[in-house]
Structure formats: structure tokens, C-alpha cells
GROMACS .gro file of C-alpha atoms in nm:
model
  276
    1MET     CA    1  10.103  11.373  11.673
    2GLN     CA    2   9.744  11.503  11.760
    3ASP     CA    3   9.882  11.818  11.928
    4THR     CA    4   9.873  12.119  11.680
    5GLU     CA    5  10.203  12.245  11.583
    6HIS     CA    6  10.107  12.554  11.792
    7ARG     CA    7  10.024  12.327  12.115
    8GLY     CA    8  10.362  12.177  12.029
    9LEU     CA    9  10.581  12.429  12.020
   10ALA     CA   10  10.449  12.587  12.369
   11ARG     CA   11  10.501  12.206  12.503
   12ILE     CA   12  10.870  12.248  12.373
   13ARG     CA   13  10.887  12.551  12.550
   14ARG     CA   14  10.799  12.398  12.851
   15LEU     CA   15  11.059  12.131  12.838
   16ARG     CA   16  11.346  12.297  12.807
   17PRO     CA   17  11.563  12.064  13.012
   18LEU     CA   18  11.587  11.828  12.704
   19ARG     CA   19  11.932  11.662  12.656
   20ILE     CA   20  11.991  11.776  12.285
   21SER     CA   21  12.335  11.782  12.283
   22THR     CA   22  12.336  11.397  12.346
   23TRP     CA   23  12.236  11.374  11.951
   24SER     CA   24  12.511  11.301  11.735
   25ARG     CA   25  12.398  11.517  11.448
   26ASP     CA   26  12.563  11.689  11.181
   27ARG     CA   27  12.451  11.980  10.961
   28THR     CA   28  12.252  11.736  10.750
   29GLY     CA   29  12.022  11.607  10.977
   30ARG     CA   30  12.201  11.278  11.009
   31ALA     CA   31  12.271  11.067  11.334
   32HIS     CA   32  12.513  10.783  11.323
   33ALA     CA   33  12.463  10.489  11.555
   34GLY     CA   34  12.816  10.446  11.663
   35LYS     CA   35  13.003  10.287  11.374
   36PRO     CA   36  13.100  10.403  11.048
   37PRO     CA   37  12.846  10.406  10.736
   38ARG     CA   38  12.890  10.057  10.490
   39ASP     CA   39  12.728   9.995  10.178
   40SER     CA   40  12.389  10.002  10.251
   41GLU     CA   41  12.141   9.720  10.058
   42LEU     CA   42  11.866   9.879  10.147
   43LEU     CA   43  11.681  10.223  10.224
   44VAL     CA   44  11.402  10.250  10.479
   45ALA     CA   45  11.203  10.500  10.620
   46SER     CA   46  10.895  10.631  10.835
   47TYR     CA   47  10.697  10.919  10.808
   48ASN     CA   48  10.390  11.080  10.999
   49ILE     CA   49  10.183  11.199  10.724
   50HIS     CA   50   9.969  11.332  11.000
   51LYS     CA   51   9.627  11.202  10.747
   52ALA     CA   52   9.775  11.430  10.440
   53VAL     CA   53   9.693  11.731  10.625
   54GLY     CA   54   9.955  11.969  10.601
   55ARG     CA   55  10.100  12.259  10.794
   56ASP     CA   56   9.862  12.488  10.588
   57ARG     CA   57   9.572  12.314  10.703
   58ARG     CA   58   9.527  12.183  10.345
   59PHE     CA   59   9.413  11.778  10.312
   60ASP     CA   60   9.671  11.754   9.967
   61PRO     CA   61   9.752  11.341   9.954
   62GLU     CA   62   9.886  11.390   9.637
   63ARG     CA   63  10.183  11.613   9.812
   64ILE     CA   64  10.260  11.342  10.057
   65VAL     CA   65  10.316  11.086   9.749
   66ALA     CA   66  10.525  11.337   9.592
   67VAL     CA   67  10.762  11.354   9.948
   68ILE     CA   68  10.746  10.951   9.938
   69ASP     CA   69  10.868  10.949   9.568
   70GLU     CA   70  11.140  11.221   9.689
   71ILE     CA   71  11.271  10.984   9.988
   72GLY     CA   72  11.305  10.682   9.693
   73ALA     CA   73  11.330  10.445   9.998
   74ASP     CA   74  11.309  10.025   9.926
   75VAL     CA   75  11.081   9.981  10.267
   76ILE     CA   76  10.910  10.272  10.426
   77ALA     CA   77  10.653  10.293  10.754
   78LEU     CA   78  10.318  10.551  10.719
   79GLN     CA   79  10.162  10.650  11.031
   80GLU     CA   80   9.800  10.810  10.996
   81ALA     CA   81   9.717  10.682  10.665
   82ASP     CA   82   9.376  10.596  10.748
   83GLN     CA   83   9.085  10.805  10.897
   84ARG     CA   84   9.070  10.743  11.273
   85PHE     CA   85   8.723  10.661  11.329
   86GLY     CA   86   8.456  10.568  11.124
   87GLU     CA   87   8.537  10.330  10.839
   88ARG     CA   88   8.902  10.367  10.889
   89ALA     CA   89   8.931  10.451  10.497
   90GLY     CA   90   9.262  10.483  10.359
   91LEU     CA   91   9.351  10.806  10.279
   92LEU     CA   92   9.574  10.804   9.980
   93ASP     CA   93   9.540  10.649   9.610
   94LEU     CA   94   9.773  10.365   9.625
   95GLU     CA   95   9.777  10.284   9.271
   96ALA     CA   96   9.841  10.649   9.203
   97LEU     CA   97  10.156  10.619   9.450
   98LYS     CA   98  10.228  10.286   9.303
   99ARG     CA   99  10.277  10.433   8.961
  100ARG     CA  100  10.488  10.728   9.064
  101THR     CA  101  10.709  10.580   9.331
  102GLY     CA  102  10.691  10.136   9.259
  103LEU     CA  103  10.581  10.110   9.594
  104ILE     CA  104  10.329   9.898   9.723
  105ALA     CA  105  10.157   9.816  10.013
  106ALA     CA  106  10.148   9.549  10.250
  107PRO     CA  107   9.809   9.365  10.270
  108VAL     CA  108   9.607   9.420  10.553
  109GLN     CA  109   9.213   9.311  10.676
  110GLY     CA  110   8.987   9.577  10.669
  111ARG     CA  111   8.879   9.830  10.475
  112GLY     CA  112   9.163  10.122  10.541
  113HIS     CA  113   9.544  10.109  10.402
  114GLY     CA  114   9.686   9.962  10.708
  115TRP     CA  115   9.623   9.893  11.095
  116HIS     CA  116   9.541  10.168  11.277
  117GLY     CA  117   9.669  10.382  11.041
  118ASN     CA  118  10.007  10.238  11.006
  119VAL     CA  119  10.142  10.135  10.665
  120VAL     CA  120  10.401   9.958  10.528
  121LEU     CA  121  10.521   9.998  10.144
  122PHE     CA  122  10.786   9.825   9.989
  123ARG     CA  123  10.964   9.823   9.622
  124THR     CA  124  11.050   9.473   9.541
  125GLY     CA  125  10.988   9.162   9.733
  126THR     CA  126  10.697   8.927   9.846
  127VAL     CA  127  10.524   8.928  10.140
  128THR     CA  128  10.522   8.612  10.331
  129ALA     CA  129  10.351   8.698  10.652
  130THR     CA  130  10.156   9.001  10.818
  131ARG     CA  131  10.039   9.011  11.193
  132GLU     CA  132   9.821   9.286  11.298
  133ILE     CA  133   9.821   9.322  11.666
  134VAL     CA  134   9.646   9.577  11.901
  135LEU     CA  135   9.837   9.763  12.159
  136PRO     CA  136   9.759   9.782  12.539
  137GLY     CA  137   9.673  10.141  12.665
  138VAL     CA  138   9.396  10.417  12.686
  139GLU     CA  139   9.451  10.540  12.326
  140PRO     CA  140   9.362  10.266  11.999
  141ARG     CA  141   9.680  10.206  11.905
  142GLY     CA  142   9.820   9.914  11.716
  143ALA     CA  143  10.115   9.755  11.518
  144LEU     CA  144  10.164   9.614  11.147
  145ILE     CA  145  10.419   9.326  11.110
  146VAL     CA  146  10.537   9.201  10.836
  147ASP     CA  147  10.754   8.930  10.706
  148LEU     CA  148  10.933   9.052  10.332
  149THR     CA  149  11.156   8.856  10.142
  150MET     CA  150  11.342   9.093   9.883
  151PRO     CA  151  11.603   9.082   9.692
  152ALA     CA  152  11.876   9.180   9.990
  153GLY     CA  153  11.743   8.965  10.194
  154ILE     CA  154  11.455   8.834  10.447
  155VAL     CA  155  11.313   9.080  10.724
  156ARG     CA  156  11.080   9.181  10.959
  157ILE     CA  157  10.927   9.497  10.906
  158ILE     CA  158  10.743   9.675  11.232
  159ALA     CA  159  10.542   9.930  11.182
  160VAL     CA  160  10.398  10.150  11.473
  161HIS     CA  161  10.255  10.463  11.635
  162LEU     CA  162  10.270  10.460  12.022
  163GLY     CA  163  10.053  10.631  12.218
  164LEU     CA  164  10.072  11.013  12.366
  165LEU     CA  165  10.049  10.848  12.718
  166ARG     CA  166  10.383  10.773  12.881
  167HIS     CA  167  10.242  10.488  13.084
  168SER     CA  168  10.077  10.322  12.770
  169ARG     CA  169  10.400  10.335  12.576
  170SER     CA  170  10.609  10.151  12.832
  171ARG     CA  171  10.325   9.910  12.814
  172GLN     CA  172  10.326   9.896  12.405
  173VAL     CA  173  10.716   9.862  12.424
  174GLU     CA  174  10.668   9.533  12.620
  175ALA     CA  175  10.391   9.410  12.384
  176LEU     CA  176  10.611   9.498  12.075
  177ILE     CA  177  10.897   9.286  12.242
  178ALA     CA  178  10.716   9.003  12.264
  179ALA     CA  179  10.603   9.047  11.918
  180ALA     CA  180  10.935   9.142  11.750
  181LYS     CA  181  11.125   8.821  11.749
  182PRO     CA  182  11.118   8.573  11.480
  183THR     CA  183  11.183   8.223  11.490
  184ASP     CA  184  11.387   8.249  11.164
  185GLY     CA  185  11.681   8.437  11.262
  186ARG     CA  186  11.582   8.758  11.002
  187PRO     CA  187  11.626   9.067  11.073
  188VAL     CA  188  11.420   9.320  11.248
  189PHE     CA  189  11.342   9.678  11.184
  190LEU     CA  190  11.098   9.861  11.413
  191MET     CA  191  11.006  10.217  11.274
  192GLY     CA  192  10.739  10.478  11.320
  193ASP     CA  193  10.652  10.756  11.503
  194PHE     CA  194  10.725  10.668  11.904
  195ASN     CA  195  10.635  10.992  12.021
  196GLU     CA  196  10.879  10.943  12.302
  197TRP     CA  197  11.134  11.234  12.345
  198ARG     CA  198  11.313  11.180  12.627
  199ILE     CA  199  11.642  10.954  12.657
  200GLY     CA  200  11.820  10.745  12.992
  201ARG     CA  201  11.564  10.614  13.219
  202ARG     CA  202  11.285  10.820  13.186
  203SER     CA  203  11.212  10.745  12.857
  204ALA     CA  204  10.963  10.512  12.790
  205LEU     CA  205  11.182  10.348  12.555
  206GLN     CA  206  11.429  10.136  12.738
  207GLY     CA  207  11.301   9.798  12.715
  208LEU     CA  208  11.397   9.832  12.359
  209ALA     CA  209  11.749   9.931  12.457
  210PRO     CA  210  11.882   9.564  12.505
  211LYS     CA  211  11.815   9.492  12.153
  212PHE     CA  212  11.742   9.787  11.988
  213GLY     CA  213  11.952  10.021  12.039
  214PRO     CA  214  12.124  10.258  12.076
  215LEU     CA  215  11.854  10.478  12.123
  216GLN     CA  216  12.037  10.817  12.146
  217ALA     CA  217  12.122  10.760  11.760
  218ALA     CA  218  11.788  10.956  11.673
  219ILE     CA  219  11.743  11.291  11.496
  220PRO     CA  220  11.452  11.574  11.619
  221SER     CA  221  11.189  11.523  11.358
  222PHE     CA  222  10.870  11.718  11.477
  223PRO     CA  223  10.767  12.006  11.411
  224ALA     CA  224  10.812  11.964  11.066
  225ARG     CA  225  10.882  12.347  11.055
  226PHE     CA  226  11.130  12.359  11.328
  227PRO     CA  227  11.215  11.998  11.446
  228LEU     CA  228  11.304  11.991  11.805
  229LEU     CA  229  11.163  11.667  11.916
  230ALA     CA  230  11.323  11.310  11.784
  231LEU     CA  231  10.962  11.147  11.784
  232ASP     CA  232  11.028  10.941  11.489
  233ARG     CA  233  11.252  10.629  11.524
  234ILE     CA  234  11.393  10.362  11.315
  235VAL     CA  235  11.569  10.076  11.528
  236ALA     CA  236  11.700   9.770  11.439
  237TYR     CA  237  11.785   9.402  11.585
  238PRO     CA  238  12.069   9.364  11.522
  239ALA     CA  239  12.122   9.722  11.599
  240ASP     CA  240  12.428   9.720  11.366
  241LEU     CA  241  12.267   9.633  11.070
  242ILE     CA  242  12.183  10.040  11.035
  243ALA     CA  243  12.451  10.216  10.905
  244SER     CA  244  12.302  10.584  10.949
  245VAL     CA  245  11.988  10.788  10.972
  246GLU     CA  246  11.909  11.090  10.814
  247LEU     CA  247  11.609  11.357  10.821
  248HIS     CA  248  11.410  11.406  10.520
  249ASP     CA  249  11.416  11.751  10.504
  250SER     CA  250  11.299  11.954  10.169
  251PRO     CA  251  11.097  12.245  10.106
  252LEU     CA  252  10.780  12.035  10.040
  253ALA     CA  253  10.823  11.803  10.330
  254ARG     CA  254  10.857  12.081  10.590
  255ILE     CA  255  10.483  12.164  10.444
  256ALA     CA  256  10.308  11.841  10.368
  257SER     CA  257  10.286  11.707  10.730
  258ASP     CA  258  10.361  11.794  11.083
  259HIS     CA  259  10.630  11.583  11.065
  260LEU     CA  260  10.970  11.530  10.861
  261PRO     CA  261  11.064  11.172  10.719
  262ILE     CA  262  11.336  10.987  10.862
  263LYS     CA  263  11.527  10.719  10.683
  264ALA     CA  264  11.792  10.502  10.729
  265ALA     CA  265  12.084  10.306  10.464
  266VAL     CA  266  12.059   9.957  10.591
  267HIS     CA  267  12.330   9.687  10.545
  268LEU     CA  268  12.202   9.360  10.596
  269LEU     CA  269  12.452   9.012  10.683
  270PRO     CA  270  12.493   8.744  10.482
  271GLU     CA  271  12.262   8.485  10.492
  272ASP     CA  272  12.484   8.228  10.714
  273ARG     CA  273  12.580   8.497  10.964
  274SER     CA  274  12.175   8.610  10.999
  275PRO     CA  275  12.138   8.677  11.436
  276HIS     CA  276  11.939   8.356  11.583
   0.00000   0.00000   0.00000
């Protein structure tokens, strides 16, 4: 989100009718996708790092790296990991991040870490293909698509940061659906800051529902100090690959960015049952 936390909270007050009760959430910040958790083979995560500027207005990339280390994900999508303007230089020390966490960044074109600020980090595996797409809308937005071969199986990761305008988000969802489906049947994980708190018919994300559902299985992640809005999402195709989604809520995460990270336990299907 580009708004300051103060403005975000003011906006929340104007949106009191939100149907927060439709989120299935327990005291640990966990939301279930409708099926009991199974033994997971992967932990995937999403984190809007707010250009490494924390709630205390300090630019502190090392603090972001420490939160990523806390999460312990096998794959994590970052948003706002590059400067927004100019050369869009990366804001993290990727070598230091690799030494501390074991995660490496999927390669992209250009000088930044990612594409329109989107970065995909993975722990063990091989990148077999990448694709950078420009998303429609008033603001400059994009998505990074990464095909990975990992010990647990083959996956497609789509890292995205959708726009602030609802009409733009609807068009961006259409573009993502067109680009998401692989030809080899590998599972797809779409994750990032969707900038959408609505559910039901009014949500700009409804175009995802036929494949990447259920969209109501989300937990509030913004603002970090007192999360009320479920802006950050992890969804999959097929949907039942996600056993559970949790908020990563630690004292450090509450100060390092204006968003809290989310993480999902993932159970990949055996190869002979991969979706086609």
C-alpha cells in the first residue's frame, strides 16, 4: 500500500460494514481453506516489505531480512522490493539475504531485484522459465511468473502487486488468468498484495474464484500494528493444495513494514495426479 498508516486507518473507519465475520480465523491468525490440514511439503509466503521502511519510518533492509528469516519459507514473494522510480534499483542485499536465509532470487531483466518491485525467492530448486508481464491500469504494475523445479515437485509461482483502483484490479485479474495456466499441468500459486479487502460480488478478485478459490479464506494483514484488512493473499490452482494460511505475526514483523507477512502450508499432489 502507498497510503500512510494514518490514512489507512481513517479509510478503515469509513469501511465499517466490511463482513469481517466471514473470515474463518482463530486466535493464532490462521485461516483454513475449507479442508483439514495435511502434511505439507512446502511453505510458501508473501510479504509487502514497503520499500524496507518500517512503521517507525526507518529504512532498514536488514530488519526485513531478519523477518524473512523468521518466516522460514521455501518460496516467498516480495512486493515493493525495488525503488519505485528512476533505475528501480533493488533495496535489499541479496547476497546477505542468501547467507542468512538460504534463499535466492529468481533472475529478472533490468537493474532491480524484481519486476515492478515483485521478487520471487526460493530455497532449493531450479528456475526453468521466467516471464515478466505488464498489467493494465492507470498505475505502472506488473507480475513476475517463475516456473520452479523443486525437490517437492514442479510449481509455477506468480508474484503480483495489484493496483489501488478497483477497475484496474479487475482488468489485472483478467490478465493474470490469461497468463497463469501452464501447458504441463503444474500447480500454480498466485501470491502478493492484492490491494482488495472486499469479498463477494463487489470484489475485484471474483474473476479468480472459478479456479483460485475460495477467496474468502483470507486473513487480515494490514496495517501491521492492528491488522484489519486482508490485502495480502496466497491462492492456488487447484485450490485444495493449500492446507492452511497463517499470519506471520512477530514483534519484529509488526515494526519492519506496514504489512504483516502471510504464509501457507502447501501439499503438492503426486506427479500422476497433477492437474491438467
